Coordinates of N, CA and C and ligand atoms in Angstrom, one line a residue:
M21 N 0.6 -1.3 0.1 CA 0.2 0.2 -0.1 C 0.9 1.1 0.1
F22 N 2.0 1.2 0.5 CA 3.0 2.4 0.6 C 4.4 1.8 0.7
K23 N 5.5 2.6 0.3 CA 6.5 2.2 0.2 C 7.7 3.0 0.8
I24 N 8.5 2.5 1.3 CA 9.5 3.3 2.2 C 10.6 2.9 1.6
L25 N 11.7 3.9 1.5 CA 13.0 3.4 1.2 C 13.9 3.9 2.7
V26 N 14.6 3.0 2.9 CA 15.8 3.1 3.9 C 17.2 3.5 3.1
L27 N 17.7 4.6 3.0 CA 18.8 5.2 2.0 C 19.7 5.6 3.2
Y28 N 21.1 4.7 3.3 CA 21.9 5.4 4.1 C 23.3 5.2 3.2
Y29 N 24.4 5.6 4.0 CA 25.8 5.8 3.9 C 26.7 5.2 5.0
S30 N 27.2 4.2 5.0 CA 28.4 4.0 6.1 C 29.8 3.4 5.4
T31 N 30.5 3.9 6.6 CA 31.9 3.6 5.9 C 32.5 2.1 6.9
Y32 N 31.9 2.2 8.1 CA 32.7 1.1 8.9 C 31.4 0.2 9.3
G33 N 30.4 0.6 9.2 CA 29.2 -0.3 9.4 C 28.0 -0.2 10.4
H34 N 28.1 0.9 10.9 CA 27.3 1.4 12.1 C 26.0 1.7 11.7
V35 N 26.1 2.7 10.8 CA 25.0 3.1 9.9 C 24.2 2.0 9.3
E36 N 25.2 1.0 8.7 CA 24.5 -0.2 8.2 C 23.4 -1.0 9.2
T37 N 23.9 -1.0 10.1 CA 23.3 -2.0 11.4 C 22.1 -1.1 11.5
M38 N 22.1 0.4 11.8 CA 21.2 0.9 12.5 C 20.1 0.9 11.2
A39 N 20.4 0.9 10.0 CA 19.6 1.1 8.7 C 18.6 -0.3 9.0
Q40 N 19.3 -1.7 9.1 CA 18.5 -2.8 9.2 C 17.3 -2.8 10.3
A41 N 17.9 -2.0 11.4 CA 16.9 -1.8 12.6 C 15.9 -1.2 12.1
V42 N 15.8 0.3 11.7 CA 14.7 1.1 11.2 C 13.9 0.4 10.2
A43 N 14.6 -0.2 9.3 CA 13.9 -1.1 7.9 C 12.9 -2.2 8.9
G44 N 13.4 -3.1 10.0 CA 12.5 -3.7 10.6 C 11.5 -3.3 11.1
G45 N 11.7 -1.8 12.0 CA 10.6 -1.3 12.6 C 9.3 -0.8 11.5
A46 N 10.1 -0.3 10.3 CA 8.9 0.0 9.3 C 8.4 -1.2 8.8
A47 N 9.0 -2.1 8.7 CA 8.3 -3.3 8.2 C 7.0 -3.9 9.0
G48 N 7.0 -3.7 10.1 CA 6.0 -4.1 11.3 C 5.0 -3.6 11.0
V49 N 4.8 -2.4 10.2 CA 3.5 -1.9 10.3 C 2.5 -2.3 8.7
P50 N 1.3 -2.4 9.2 CA 0.5 -3.0 7.7 C 0.7 -2.2 7.0
G51 N 0.8 -2.7 5.7 CA 0.8 -2.0 4.4 C 2.0 -1.5 4.0
A52 N 3.0 -1.8 4.7 CA 4.4 -1.2 4.2 C 5.4 -2.3 3.7
T53 N 5.6 -1.8 2.7 CA 6.7 -2.3 1.6 C 8.3 -1.6 2.0
V54 N 8.9 -2.2 2.4 CA 10.1 -1.4 2.9 C 11.8 -2.2 2.1
V55 N 12.2 -0.9 1.3 CA 13.4 -1.3 0.7 C 14.7 -0.8 1.7
V56 N 16.0 -1.4 1.4 CA 17.2 -0.9 2.0 C 18.1 -0.7 1.1
K57 N 18.5 0.6 0.7 CA 19.7 0.9 -0.2 C 20.7 1.7 0.2
R58 N 21.8 1.8 -0.4 CA 22.8 2.7 -0.3 C 23.1 3.6 -1.3
V59 N 23.7 4.9 -0.8 CA 24.0 5.6 -1.8 C 25.6 5.3 -2.3
P60 N 25.8 5.6 -3.4 CA 27.3 5.2 -4.0 C 28.3 5.8 -3.1
E61 N 29.6 5.0 -3.1 CA 30.9 5.5 -2.3 C 31.3 6.3 -3.3
L62 N 32.3 7.2 -2.6 CA 33.2 8.1 -3.6 C 34.3 7.9 -3.4
M63 N 34.9 7.2 -2.3 CA 36.5 6.8 -2.0 C 36.7 5.6 -3.0
S64 N 38.1 5.3 -3.7 CA 38.7 4.5 -4.5 C 38.5 3.5 -3.5
E65 N 38.5 2.1 -4.2 CA 38.3 0.9 -3.5 C 39.7 1.0 -2.5
E66 N 40.8 1.5 -3.2 CA 41.9 1.3 -2.4 C 42.2 2.4 -1.3
V67 N 41.6 3.2 -1.2 CA 41.4 4.2 -0.1 C 40.4 3.8 1.1
A68 N 39.5 2.9 0.3 CA 38.4 2.5 1.3 C 39.2 1.3 2.3
R69 N 39.8 0.6 1.3 CA 40.5 -0.4 2.0 C 41.6 0.0 3.0
N70 N 42.2 1.2 2.8 CA 43.3 1.6 3.6 C 42.9 2.3 4.8
V71 N 41.5 2.7 4.8 CA 40.8 3.3 6.1 C 39.9 2.3 6.8
G72 N 40.1 1.1 6.3 CA 39.2 0.1 7.2 C 37.9 0.0 7.0
A73 N 37.3 0.5 5.6 CA 35.9 0.7 5.5 C 35.5 -1.0 5.5
K74 N 34.0 -1.2 5.8 CA 33.4 -2.2 5.4 C 32.8 -2.3 4.2
L75 N 33.7 -3.3 3.3 CA 33.3 -3.3 1.8 C 32.0 -4.2 1.3
D76 N 31.6 -5.1 2.4 CA 30.7 -6.3 2.0 C 29.5 -5.8 2.4
Q77 N 29.1 -4.7 1.9 CA 27.7 -4.2 2.5 C 26.8 -4.7 1.4
Q78 N 25.7 -5.4 1.5 CA 24.6 -6.0 0.7 C 23.5 -5.2 0.1
A79 N 23.4 -4.1 0.7 CA 22.3 -3.4 0.2 C 22.8 -2.8 -1.2
P80 N 21.5 -2.8 -2.2 CA 21.8 -2.4 -3.3 C 22.2 -0.8 -3.5
I81 N 23.0 -0.3 -4.8 CA 23.2 1.1 -4.7 C 21.9 1.6 -5.3
A82 N 21.5 2.8 -4.9 CA 20.0 3.5 -5.2 C 20.5 4.4 -6.4
T83 N 19.6 4.6 -6.9 CA 20.0 5.8 -8.1 C 19.0 7.0 -7.7
V84 N 19.5 8.4 -8.0 CA 18.5 9.5 -7.4 C 17.1 9.6 -7.9
S85 N 17.0 8.9 -9.3 CA 15.4 9.2 -9.8 C 14.5 8.3 -9.3
E86 N 15.0 7.1 -8.5 CA 14.1 6.3 -7.9 C 13.6 6.9 -6.5
L87 N 14.1 8.0 -6.0 CA 13.6 8.6 -5.0 C 12.0 8.9 -4.7
K88 N 11.6 9.2 -6.4 CA 10.2 9.4 -6.6 C 9.3 8.3 -6.2
E89 N 9.7 7.4 -6.4 CA 8.9 6.0 -6.2 C 8.4 5.9 -4.9
Y90 N 9.0 6.4 -4.0 CA 8.5 6.0 -2.3 C 7.8 7.0 -1.8
D91 N 7.0 6.5 -0.9 CA 6.0 7.4 -0.1 C 6.9 8.2 1.1
A92 N 7.9 7.6 1.6 CA 8.6 7.7 2.7 C 10.0 7.5 2.5
I93 N 10.9 8.3 2.6 CA 12.2 8.3 2.6 C 13.1 8.4 4.2
I94 N 13.8 7.5 4.7 CA 14.8 7.5 6.0 C 16.0 7.1 5.7
F95 N 16.8 8.2 5.7 CA 17.9 8.5 5.5 C 19.2 8.4 6.5
G96 N 20.1 7.9 6.3 CA 21.0 7.2 7.4 C 22.4 7.8 7.1
T97 N 23.2 8.4 8.0 CA 24.4 9.0 7.4 C 25.7 8.7 8.8
P98 N 26.5 8.8 8.8 CA 27.8 8.9 9.8 C 27.9 10.7 10.0
T99 N 28.1 10.9 10.9 CA 28.5 12.4 10.7 C 29.6 12.6 10.2
R100 N 30.2 13.9 9.6 CA 31.5 14.3 9.4 C 31.5 15.6 9.9
F101 N 32.3 16.1 11.0 CA 32.6 17.3 11.5 C 31.0 17.8 11.7
G102 N 30.0 17.3 12.3 CA 29.0 17.7 12.7 C 27.6 17.6 11.7
N103 N 28.2 17.2 10.1 CA 27.3 17.3 9.0 C 27.4 15.9 8.6
M104 N 26.3 15.8 7.7 CA 26.2 14.5 6.9 C 27.6 14.3 6.1
A105 N 27.8 13.0 5.6 CA 28.7 12.7 4.8 C 29.0 13.1 3.5
A106 N 30.1 13.3 2.8 CA 29.9 13.8 1.8 C 29.4 12.7 0.6
Q107 N 29.4 11.6 1.1 CA 28.6 10.4 0.2 C 27.4 10.6 -0.2
M108 N 26.6 11.2 0.9 CA 25.2 11.2 1.1 C 25.0 12.8 0.4
R109 N 25.7 13.8 0.8 CA 25.8 15.2 0.4 C 25.6 14.9 -0.9
N110 N 26.6 14.5 -1.6 CA 26.8 14.2 -3.4 C 25.7 13.9 -3.8
F111 N 25.1 12.4 -3.3 CA 23.8 12.0 -3.6 C 22.5 13.1 -3.7
L112 N 22.5 13.6 -2.5 CA 21.4 14.7 -2.4 C 21.7 15.7 -3.5
D113 N 22.8 16.3 -3.8 CA 23.0 17.4 -4.6 C 22.7 16.9 -5.9
Q114 N 22.5 15.8 -6.7 CA 22.2 15.4 -7.7 C 20.2 15.4 -7.8
A115 N 20.1 15.9 -6.9 CA 18.5 15.5 -6.6 C 17.9 17.2 -7.0
G116 N 18.7 17.8 -7.7 CA 18.1 19.1 -8.1 C 16.8 19.1 -8.9
G117 N 16.9 17.9 -10.0 CA 15.7 17.9 -11.0 C 14.6 17.5 -10.5
L118 N 14.8 16.6 -9.4 CA 13.7 16.2 -8.5 C 13.0 17.3 -7.9
W119 N 13.8 18.2 -7.2 CA 13.4 19.5 -6.6 C 12.6 20.3 -7.7
A120 N 13.3 20.5 -8.7 CA 12.6 21.1 -9.9 C 11.2 20.8 -10.2
Q121 N 11.2 19.7 -10.4 CA 9.8 18.8 -10.6 C 8.8 19.1 -9.5
N122 N 9.5 19.2 -8.2 CA 8.4 19.2 -7.1 C 8.0 17.5 -6.8
A123 N 8.8 16.8 -6.9 CA 9.1 15.2 -7.0 C 8.9 15.0 -5.8
L124 N 9.3 15.3 -4.7 CA 9.5 14.7 -3.4 C 8.5 15.4 -2.3
V125 N 7.8 16.6 -3.0 CA 6.9 17.3 -2.1 C 5.9 16.6 -1.3
G126 N 5.5 16.5 -0.2 CA 4.5 15.8 0.6 C 5.0 14.3 0.8
K127 N 6.0 14.0 0.3 CA 6.7 12.5 1.0 C 7.3 12.6 2.5
V128 N 7.1 11.7 3.2 CA 7.6 11.7 4.3 C 9.1 11.4 4.5
G129 N 10.0 12.3 5.1 CA 11.6 12.5 5.3 C 11.7 12.2 6.5
S130 N 12.8 11.3 7.1 CA 13.5 11.4 8.2 C 14.7 10.8 8.2
A131 N 15.6 11.5 9.3 CA 17.2 10.9 9.3 C 17.5 10.2 10.5
F132 N 18.9 9.7 10.4 CA 19.2 9.0 11.5 C 20.9 8.9 11.0
V133 N 21.6 8.7 12.4 CA 23.0 9.1 12.4 C 23.7 8.3 13.2
S134 N 25.0 8.1 13.1 CA 26.1 7.7 13.9 C 27.3 8.8 13.8
T135 N 27.7 8.7 15.4 CA 28.7 9.5 15.5 C 29.7 9.1 16.2
G136 N 31.0 9.3 16.2 CA 32.1 8.6 17.0 C 31.8 9.1 18.5
T137 N 31.9 10.4 19.2 CA 31.8 10.5 20.5 C 30.5 11.2 20.7
G138 N 29.4 11.5 20.0 CA 28.5 12.2 20.3 C 28.2 13.4 19.6
A139 N 29.6 13.9 19.3 CA 29.7 15.3 18.8 C 28.9 15.3 17.3
G140 N 28.0 16.3 17.1 CA 27.2 16.3 15.8 C 25.9 15.8 15.8
N141 N 25.6 14.9 16.9 CA 24.6 14.0 16.6 C 23.4 14.8 16.3
E142 N 23.2 16.0 16.7 CA 21.8 16.7 16.5 C 22.1 17.9 15.3
T143 N 23.2 18.1 15.3 CA 23.4 19.1 14.3 C 23.5 18.4 12.6
T144 N 24.1 17.0 12.9 CA 23.8 16.4 11.8 C 22.4 16.3 11.0
L145 N 21.8 16.0 12.2 CA 20.3 15.7 11.9 C 19.3 16.9 11.4
S146 N 19.7 18.0 12.2 CA 18.8 19.2 11.9 C 19.3 19.8 10.7
S147 N 20.7 19.9 10.2 CA 21.0 20.3 9.0 C 20.6 19.2 7.9
F148 N 20.5 18.0 8.2 CA 19.9 17.1 7.2 C 18.4 17.3 6.9
H149 N 17.5 17.7 8.0 CA 16.3 18.2 7.9 C 16.1 19.2 7.1
T150 N 17.1 20.2 6.9 CA 17.2 21.5 6.1 C 17.0 20.9 4.7
T151 N 17.6 20.0 4.3 CA 17.7 19.7 2.9 C 16.1 19.1 2.6
L152 N 15.5 18.3 3.8 CA 14.4 17.4 3.3 C 13.4 18.7 3.4
F153 N 13.4 19.5 4.2 CA 12.3 20.8 4.1 C 12.4 21.5 2.9
H154 N 13.8 21.6 2.3 CA 13.8 22.2 0.9 C 13.0 21.5 -0.2
C155 N 13.2 20.3 -0.3 CA 12.4 19.3 -1.3 C 11.1 19.2 -1.0
G156 N 10.4 19.9 0.1 CA 9.1 19.9 0.3 C 8.4 18.5 1.2
M157 N 9.6 17.8 1.9 CA 9.3 16.7 2.4 C 8.3 17.1 4.1
T158 N 7.5 15.9 4.3 CA 7.2 16.3 5.8 C 8.1 15.5 6.9
V159 N 8.9 16.2 7.7 CA 9.9 15.9 8.1 C 9.2 15.0 9.6
V160 N 9.9 14.1 9.9 CA 9.3 13.1 11.2 C 10.6 12.7 11.9
G161 N 10.6 12.7 13.2 CA 11.6 12.2 14.0 C 11.3 11.1 14.7
V162 N 11.5 11.2 16.3 CA 11.2 10.1 17.1 C 10.5 10.7 18.2
P163 N 9.2 10.3 18.6 CA 8.3 10.9 19.8 C 8.6 10.3 20.8
Y164 N 8.7 11.0 21.9 CA 9.3 10.7 23.5 C 8.3 9.5 24.1
T165 N 7.2 9.1 23.4 CA 6.5 8.1 23.5 C 7.3 6.6 23.3
V166 N 8.3 6.8 22.8 CA 9.2 5.8 22.7 C 10.3 5.9 23.9
A167 N 10.1 4.9 24.8 CA 10.8 4.8 26.5 C 12.0 4.9 26.3
A168 N 12.6 4.3 25.4 CA 14.1 4.3 25.4 C 14.8 5.8 25.3
L169 N 14.2 6.9 24.9 CA 14.3 8.1 24.8 C 14.3 8.4 26.1
R170 N 13.9 8.3 27.2 CA 13.8 8.9 28.3 C 14.6 7.8 29.2
N171 N 15.3 6.9 28.9 CA 16.2 6.2 29.9 C 17.8 6.8 29.5
L172 N 18.0 6.9 30.5 CA 19.5 7.8 30.7 C 20.7 6.8 31.1
D173 N 20.2 5.3 31.3 CA 21.3 4.3 32.1 C 22.1 4.2 30.8
G174 N 23.4 4.6 31.0 CA 24.6 4.4 30.1 C 24.3 5.5 28.8
A175 N 25.6 5.6 28.1 CA 25.8 6.9 27.0 C 24.9 6.0 25.9
R176 N 24.2 6.8 25.1 CA 23.7 6.1 24.1 C 23.3 7.6 22.8
G177 N 23.1 7.1 21.5 CA 22.9 8.2 20.9 C 21.5 8.1 20.3
G178 N 20.8 9.2 20.1 CA 19.3 9.0 19.6 C 18.6 10.2 20.3
S179 N 17.9 11.1 19.7 CA 16.9 12.0 20.0 C 15.9 12.1 19.4
P180 N 15.0 13.1 19.9 CA 13.7 13.5 19.3 C 13.9 13.8 17.7
L181 N 15.0 14.2 17.2 CA 15.7 14.5 15.8 C 15.8 13.2 15.3
G182 N 16.2 11.9 15.5 CA 16.3 10.9 15.0 C 17.1 9.9 15.8
A183 N 17.1 8.7 15.4 CA 17.8 7.5 15.9 C 19.3 7.9 15.8
G184 N 20.3 7.3 16.7 CA 21.8 7.8 16.4 C 22.4 6.6 17.5
T185 N 23.5 6.3 17.1 CA 24.4 5.2 18.0 C 26.0 6.2 18.0
L186 N 26.7 5.7 18.7 CA 27.9 6.2 19.4 C 28.8 4.9 18.8
A187 N 29.6 5.3 17.9 CA 30.7 4.1 17.6 C 31.8 4.2 18.2
G188 N 31.9 5.5 19.0 CA 33.2 5.5 20.0 C 34.4 6.1 19.1
P189 N 35.2 6.9 20.0 CA 36.4 7.6 19.3 C 37.1 6.4 18.3
D190 N 37.4 5.4 18.5 CA 38.0 4.3 18.0 C 37.2 3.4 16.9
G191 N 35.9 3.8 16.9 CA 35.0 3.1 15.9 C 34.6 1.4 16.5
R192 N 34.8 1.3 17.7 CA 34.9 -0.1 18.1 C 33.5 -0.6 18.7
R193 N 32.8 0.5 19.3 CA 31.6 0.4 20.1 C 30.4 0.1 19.0
Q194 N 29.8 -1.1 19.0 CA 28.5 -1.1 18.1 C 27.1 -0.7 18.5
P195 N 26.4 -0.4 17.9 CA 24.9 0.2 18.3 C 24.4 -0.9 19.6
S196 N 24.2 -0.4 20.4 CA 23.7 -0.6 21.8 C 22.0 -1.1 21.3
P197 N 21.4 -2.2 22.5 CA 20.0 -2.5 22.2 C 19.0 -1.2 22.4
A198 N 19.4 -0.2 23.1 CA 18.6 0.9 23.1 C 18.5 1.6 22.0
E199 N 20.0 1.8 21.5 CA 20.0 2.7 20.3 C 19.3 2.0 18.8
L200 N 19.3 0.7 19.0 CA 18.6 -0.2 18.1 C 16.9 -0.3 18.3
E201 N 16.6 -0.3 19.5 CA 15.4 0.1 19.8 C 14.7 1.5 19.2
I202 N 15.5 2.3 19.4 CA 15.1 3.7 19.1 C 15.1 3.7 17.4
A203 N 15.8 3.3 17.1 CA 16.0 3.1 15.3 C 14.9 2.3 15.0
A204 N 14.2 1.3 15.3 CA 13.3 0.5 14.9 C 12.0 1.2 15.4
A205 N 12.1 1.9 16.5 CA 10.9 2.9 17.0 C 10.7 4.0 15.5
Q206 N 11.6 4.6 15.3 CA 12.0 5.6 14.2 C 11.1 4.9 12.8
G207 N 11.7 3.9 12.4 CA 11.2 3.2 11.4 C 9.6 3.0 11.4
A208 N 9.2 2.6 12.6 CA 7.6 2.2 12.9 C 6.8 3.3 12.8
H209 N 7.5 4.6 13.5 CA 6.6 5.8 13.4 C 6.5 6.5 12.3
V210 N 8.0 6.3 11.4 CA 7.6 6.9 10.2 C 6.6 6.1 9.3
A211 N 6.7 4.8 9.4 CA 5.6 3.9 8.6 C 4.3 4.6 8.9
Q212 N 4.1 4.5 10.3 CA 2.6 4.6 10.8 C 2.4 5.9 10.1
V213 N 3.2 7.2 10.2 CA 2.6 8.5 9.6 C 2.4 8.4 8.2
T214 N 3.4 7.5 7.6 CA 2.8 7.4 6.2 C 1.8 6.6 5.8
R215 N 1.3 5.9 6.5 CA 0.0 5.1 6.3 C -1.0 5.9 6.6
E216 N -1.0 6.6 7.5 CA -2.4 7.6 8.0 C -2.4 8.5 6.9
L217 N -1.3 9.0 6.4 CA -1.3 10.0 5.2 C -1.7 9.5 4.0
A218 N -1.4 8.3 3.6 CA -1.8 7.6 2.5 C -3.3 7.1 2.5
L219 N -3.6 6.7 4.1 CA -5.1 6.5 4.0 C -5.8 7.9 3.9
G220 N -5.6 8.9 4.4 CA -6.1 9.7 4.6 C -6.5 10.5 3.0
R221 N -5.3 10.6 2.3 CA -5.4 11.0 0.8 C -6.4 10.1 0.0
Q222 N -6.6 8.8 0.5 CA -7.1 8.0 -0.7 C -8.7 8.3 0.2
A223 N -8.9 8.4 1.4 CA -10.3 9.0 1.8 C -10.8 10.2 1.3
L224 N -9.8 11.1 1.1 CA -10.3 12.6 0.7 C -10.4 12.1 -0.9
G225 N -9.5 11.6 -1.8 CA -9.9 11.1 -3.1 C -11.5 10.7 -3.2
D226 N -11.7 9.8 -2.2 CA -13.1 9.2 -2.4 C -14.2 10.2 -2.4
A227 N -14.0 11.0 -1.3 CA -14.9 11.8 -0.8 C -15.1 12.9 -2.1
L228 N -13.9 13.3 -2.7 CA -14.2 14.2 -3.6 C -14.8 13.9 -5.0
S229 N -14.5 12.4 -5.1 CA -15.0 11.7 -6.6 C -16.5 11.7 -6.9
Ligands
FMN315 C1 36.2 12.9 8.4 C2 35.8 12.5 9.4 C3 35.1 13.6 10.5 C4 34.2 12.9 11.6 N1 33.7 13.9 12.2 C5 33.0 13.4 13.5 C6 32.3 14.3 14.5 O1 32.3 15.8 14.1 N2 31.8 14.2 15.8 C7 31.7 12.6 15.7 O2 31.4 12.3 17.2 N3 32.4 11.9 15.1 C8 33.0 12.0 13.7 N4 33.7 11.4 13.1 C9 33.3 9.9 13.5 C10 32.2 8.8 12.7 O3 31.2 9.8 12.6 C11 32.2 7.3 12.9 O4 33.2 7.2 11.8 C12 30.8 7.0 12.1 O5 29.8 7.4 13.0 C13 30.9 5.7 12.2 O6 29.6 5.4 11.2 P1 30.0 4.3 10.2 O7 30.3 2.7 10.6 O8 28.5 3.9 9.7 O9 30.8 5.0 9.0 C14 34.1 11.7 12.1 C15 34.9 10.4 11.3 C16 35.7 11.2 10.0 C17 36.3 10.3 9.2

């Protein structure tokens, strides 16, 4: 009944893991078809190997033009100095044609993040949201009805702006159960909002016909 794309970039695998949790949460909402894809890598394979990038990521590469096929897009990115990664920025900067055609207007948009130390958790998401607003998307975060957002036992990423994980200064930490729970809840919340919008548009169409 409605299609959701979880679109991510991940160098070391943290955002990849979070993307699967987001997708799992979204897939639990009736009527949702969920697809997980990646944006293209910009580093050469040699450079990627040298920095220890995770090269065995199974998600297929998305094209910019396919964005218009989805009712909702949930974007995932590592932070780079408090902003989205260049790979994601580069992909979105090719969406000018979709912007010009108003092709993303009214679709649901949402974003999640991975940071090393937590620095840039919210700036990455709020600046990401700016791009989504420019495209006319309906921006959705994570409501405080998600209990894990109120739990302060231990360090964790994630805020009302979107799910997040702390990779640690050396990248060794993996997404915690609480972070994965918030990620799944974000996917479910986006799917629920998308479902309600789809049903509302359908009802409106029926009432006006
Ligand atoms: C150039 C660069 C800039 C980074 N900037 C930040 C930063 O501002 N704050 C932070 O906490 N982590 C920063 N990191 C760490 C990454 O965010 C971390 O490697 C990433 O979240 C891991 O996600 P991934 O495994 O999906 O690639 C930076 C990493 C690189 C390579």
